[in-house]
Amino acid sequence: MYMVTIDAEKCVGCNQCASACPAKILAMADGKAEVCGDCAECLGCQTCSISCPVGAVTVMEF
Ligand code: SF4
Ligand code: SF4
């Protein structure tokens, strides 16, 4: 299982994470990224955190 968190203070709304997520669990809302889907479907691929230019996405396994 993975926990995906977005730091809204850091997020600049570039959509890179949401467009890159193969599980489609990230989306944009009010100019910020947010987790819109079920974290249980997260693959833990880290594509979102790698693609974020400001380091706003954290993926933790638990
Ligand atoms: S780790 Fe992969 S599957 Fe999980 S939210 Fe990020 S891009 Fe999507
Ligand atoms: S990649 Fe980072 S800055 Fe861009 S929308 Fe996602 S969380 Fe925000």
Short mmCIF file of N, CA and C and ligand atoms in Angstrom, two decimals:
data_model
loop_
_atom_site.label_atom_id
_atom_site.label_comp_id
_atom_site.label_asym_id
_atom_site.label_seq_id
_atom_site.Cartn_x
_atom_site.Cartn_y
_atom_site.Cartn_z
N MET A 1 0.84 -1.20 0.00
CA MET A 1 0.00 0.00 0.00
C MET A 1 0.87 1.25 0.00
N TYR A 2 0.37 2.28 -0.64
CA TYR A 2 1.12 3.53 -0.72
C TYR A 2 0.24 4.70 -0.29
N MET A 3 0.90 5.67 0.31
CA MET A 3 0.22 6.91 0.68
C MET A 3 0.80 8.02 -0.18
N VAL A 4 -0.06 8.69 -0.93
CA VAL A 4 0.40 9.77 -1.81
C VAL A 4 -0.09 11.09 -1.22
N THR A 5 0.84 12.01 -1.04
CA THR A 5 0.45 13.31 -0.51
C THR A 5 1.00 14.42 -1.40
N ILE A 6 0.22 15.48 -1.50
CA ILE A 6 0.61 16.66 -2.27
C ILE A 6 0.76 17.83 -1.29
N ASP A 7 1.89 18.49 -1.36
CA ASP A 7 2.10 19.68 -0.54
C ASP A 7 1.55 20.88 -1.32
N ALA A 8 0.36 21.32 -0.96
CA ALA A 8 -0.32 22.39 -1.69
C ALA A 8 0.45 23.71 -1.62
N GLU A 9 1.24 23.88 -0.59
CA GLU A 9 2.04 25.11 -0.46
C GLU A 9 3.11 25.17 -1.55
N LYS A 10 3.66 24.01 -1.89
CA LYS A 10 4.71 23.95 -2.91
C LYS A 10 4.15 23.86 -4.32
N CYS A 11 3.00 23.22 -4.49
CA CYS A 11 2.46 22.93 -5.82
C CYS A 11 2.26 24.21 -6.63
N VAL A 12 2.76 24.19 -7.89
CA VAL A 12 2.60 25.33 -8.79
C VAL A 12 1.58 25.05 -9.89
N GLY A 13 0.89 23.92 -9.78
CA GLY A 13 -0.22 23.62 -10.68
C GLY A 13 0.17 23.28 -12.10
N CYS A 14 1.32 22.67 -12.29
CA CYS A 14 1.80 22.41 -13.65
C CYS A 14 1.15 21.18 -14.30
N ASN A 15 0.48 20.35 -13.52
CA ASN A 15 -0.24 19.16 -14.02
C ASN A 15 0.67 18.00 -14.42
N GLN A 16 1.96 18.14 -14.22
CA GLN A 16 2.87 17.07 -14.63
C GLN A 16 2.57 15.75 -13.92
N CYS A 17 2.33 15.83 -12.63
CA CYS A 17 2.09 14.60 -11.86
C CYS A 17 0.81 13.91 -12.31
N ALA A 18 -0.26 14.70 -12.46
CA ALA A 18 -1.55 14.11 -12.81
C ALA A 18 -1.52 13.50 -14.20
N SER A 19 -0.87 14.18 -15.14
CA SER A 19 -0.84 13.65 -16.50
C SER A 19 0.08 12.44 -16.61
N ALA A 20 1.03 12.32 -15.70
CA ALA A 20 1.99 11.22 -15.78
C ALA A 20 1.55 9.97 -15.03
N CYS A 21 0.61 10.11 -14.11
CA CYS A 21 0.22 8.97 -13.26
C CYS A 21 -0.47 7.87 -14.07
N PRO A 22 0.12 6.69 -14.13
CA PRO A 22 -0.50 5.61 -14.91
C PRO A 22 -1.77 5.07 -14.27
N ALA A 23 -1.94 5.32 -12.98
CA ALA A 23 -3.13 4.82 -12.28
C ALA A 23 -4.26 5.85 -12.26
N LYS A 24 -3.98 7.04 -12.78
CA LYS A 24 -4.99 8.11 -12.86
C LYS A 24 -5.62 8.45 -11.51
N ILE A 25 -4.81 8.49 -10.49
CA ILE A 25 -5.38 8.83 -9.18
C ILE A 25 -5.06 10.27 -8.76
N LEU A 26 -4.36 10.99 -9.62
CA LEU A 26 -4.07 12.40 -9.34
C LEU A 26 -4.83 13.27 -10.33
N ALA A 27 -5.30 14.42 -9.88
CA ALA A 27 -6.03 15.34 -10.75
C ALA A 27 -5.81 16.76 -10.26
N MET A 28 -6.17 17.72 -11.10
CA MET A 28 -6.05 19.11 -10.73
C MET A 28 -7.39 19.63 -10.20
N ALA A 29 -7.31 20.42 -9.15
CA ALA A 29 -8.52 21.05 -8.59
C ALA A 29 -8.12 22.41 -8.07
N ASP A 30 -8.78 23.45 -8.59
CA ASP A 30 -8.48 24.82 -8.18
C ASP A 30 -7.00 25.16 -8.34
N GLY A 31 -6.41 24.66 -9.43
CA GLY A 31 -5.04 25.01 -9.73
C GLY A 31 -3.98 24.27 -8.94
N LYS A 32 -4.41 23.27 -8.18
CA LYS A 32 -3.47 22.46 -7.40
C LYS A 32 -3.73 20.98 -7.69
N ALA A 33 -2.68 20.20 -7.54
CA ALA A 33 -2.86 18.75 -7.69
C ALA A 33 -3.47 18.18 -6.42
N GLU A 34 -4.29 17.16 -6.60
CA GLU A 34 -4.82 16.46 -5.43
C GLU A 34 -5.03 15.00 -5.76
N VAL A 35 -5.10 14.20 -4.72
CA VAL A 35 -5.36 12.78 -4.89
C VAL A 35 -6.87 12.63 -5.07
N CYS A 36 -7.29 12.21 -6.27
CA CYS A 36 -8.72 12.11 -6.55
C CYS A 36 -9.19 10.68 -6.54
N GLY A 37 -8.25 9.76 -6.63
CA GLY A 37 -8.64 8.36 -6.70
C GLY A 37 -8.27 7.61 -5.43
N ASP A 38 -8.35 6.32 -5.52
CA ASP A 38 -8.08 5.45 -4.38
C ASP A 38 -6.58 5.18 -4.29
N CYS A 39 -5.97 5.56 -3.19
CA CYS A 39 -4.54 5.32 -3.01
C CYS A 39 -4.21 3.83 -3.08
N ALA A 40 -5.19 2.98 -2.85
CA ALA A 40 -4.96 1.54 -2.95
C ALA A 40 -4.58 1.14 -4.37
N GLU A 41 -4.92 2.00 -5.33
CA GLU A 41 -4.60 1.69 -6.72
C GLU A 41 -3.24 2.24 -7.14
N CYS A 42 -2.58 2.94 -6.23
CA CYS A 42 -1.25 3.48 -6.53
C CYS A 42 -0.27 2.34 -6.73
N LEU A 43 0.53 2.45 -7.78
CA LEU A 43 1.49 1.43 -8.15
C LEU A 43 2.84 1.62 -7.46
N GLY A 44 3.00 2.75 -6.81
CA GLY A 44 4.27 3.03 -6.15
C GLY A 44 5.40 3.30 -7.12
N CYS A 45 5.06 3.71 -8.33
CA CYS A 45 6.07 3.86 -9.39
C CYS A 45 6.92 5.12 -9.22
N GLN A 46 6.46 6.06 -8.39
CA GLN A 46 7.18 7.31 -8.14
C GLN A 46 7.22 8.25 -9.34
N THR A 47 6.50 7.93 -10.40
CA THR A 47 6.50 8.80 -11.58
C THR A 47 6.05 10.21 -11.22
N CYS A 48 5.07 10.30 -10.35
CA CYS A 48 4.55 11.61 -9.96
C CYS A 48 5.59 12.44 -9.22
N SER A 49 6.25 11.82 -8.25
CA SER A 49 7.22 12.58 -7.47
C SER A 49 8.43 12.96 -8.30
N ILE A 50 8.82 12.07 -9.22
CA ILE A 50 9.95 12.37 -10.10
C ILE A 50 9.61 13.50 -11.08
N SER A 51 8.36 13.51 -11.54
CA SER A 51 7.97 14.51 -12.55
C SER A 51 7.70 15.88 -11.96
N CYS A 52 7.50 15.95 -10.65
CA CYS A 52 7.18 17.25 -10.04
C CYS A 52 8.42 18.14 -9.96
N PRO A 53 8.37 19.33 -10.55
CA PRO A 53 9.55 20.21 -10.58
C PRO A 53 9.85 20.87 -9.24
N VAL A 54 8.90 20.82 -8.32
CA VAL A 54 9.11 21.51 -7.04
C VAL A 54 9.10 20.57 -5.84
N GLY A 55 9.10 19.29 -6.10
CA GLY A 55 9.16 18.33 -5.00
C GLY A 55 7.96 18.34 -4.08
N ALA A 56 6.78 18.53 -4.68
CA ALA A 56 5.57 18.64 -3.86
C ALA A 56 4.87 17.31 -3.63
N VAL A 57 5.30 16.26 -4.35
CA VAL A 57 4.61 14.98 -4.24
C VAL A 57 5.46 13.98 -3.46
N THR A 58 4.85 13.35 -2.49
CA THR A 58 5.53 12.33 -1.71
C THR A 58 4.75 11.02 -1.81
N VAL A 59 5.45 9.94 -2.10
CA VAL A 59 4.84 8.62 -2.13
C VAL A 59 5.55 7.76 -1.09
N MET A 60 4.78 7.32 -0.11
CA MET A 60 5.36 6.50 0.97
C MET A 60 4.70 5.14 1.00
N GLU A 61 5.52 4.12 1.17
CA GLU A 61 4.97 2.76 1.32
C GLU A 61 4.72 2.52 2.80
N PHE A 62 3.63 1.84 3.10
CA PHE A 62 3.37 1.52 4.49
C PHE A 62 2.75 0.15 4.62
S1 SF4 B 1 3.43 6.56 -7.52
FE1 SF4 B 1 2.80 6.16 -9.65
S2 SF4 B 1 0.74 5.27 -9.50
FE2 SF4 B 1 1.21 6.22 -7.52
S3 SF4 B 1 0.30 8.27 -7.65
FE3 SF4 B 1 2.46 8.43 -8.29
S4 SF4 B 1 2.44 8.21 -10.53
FE4 SF4 B 1 0.46 7.48 -9.74
S1 SF4 B 2 3.87 18.10 -10.61
FE1 SF4 B 2 4.11 19.11 -8.61
S2 SF4 B 2 3.82 21.29 -9.04
FE2 SF4 B 2 3.02 20.17 -10.78
S3 SF4 B 2 0.80 19.91 -10.37
FE3 SF4 B 2 1.87 18.08 -9.57
S4 SF4 B 2 2.29 18.54 -7.40
FE4 SF4 B 2 1.82 20.48 -8.43
#
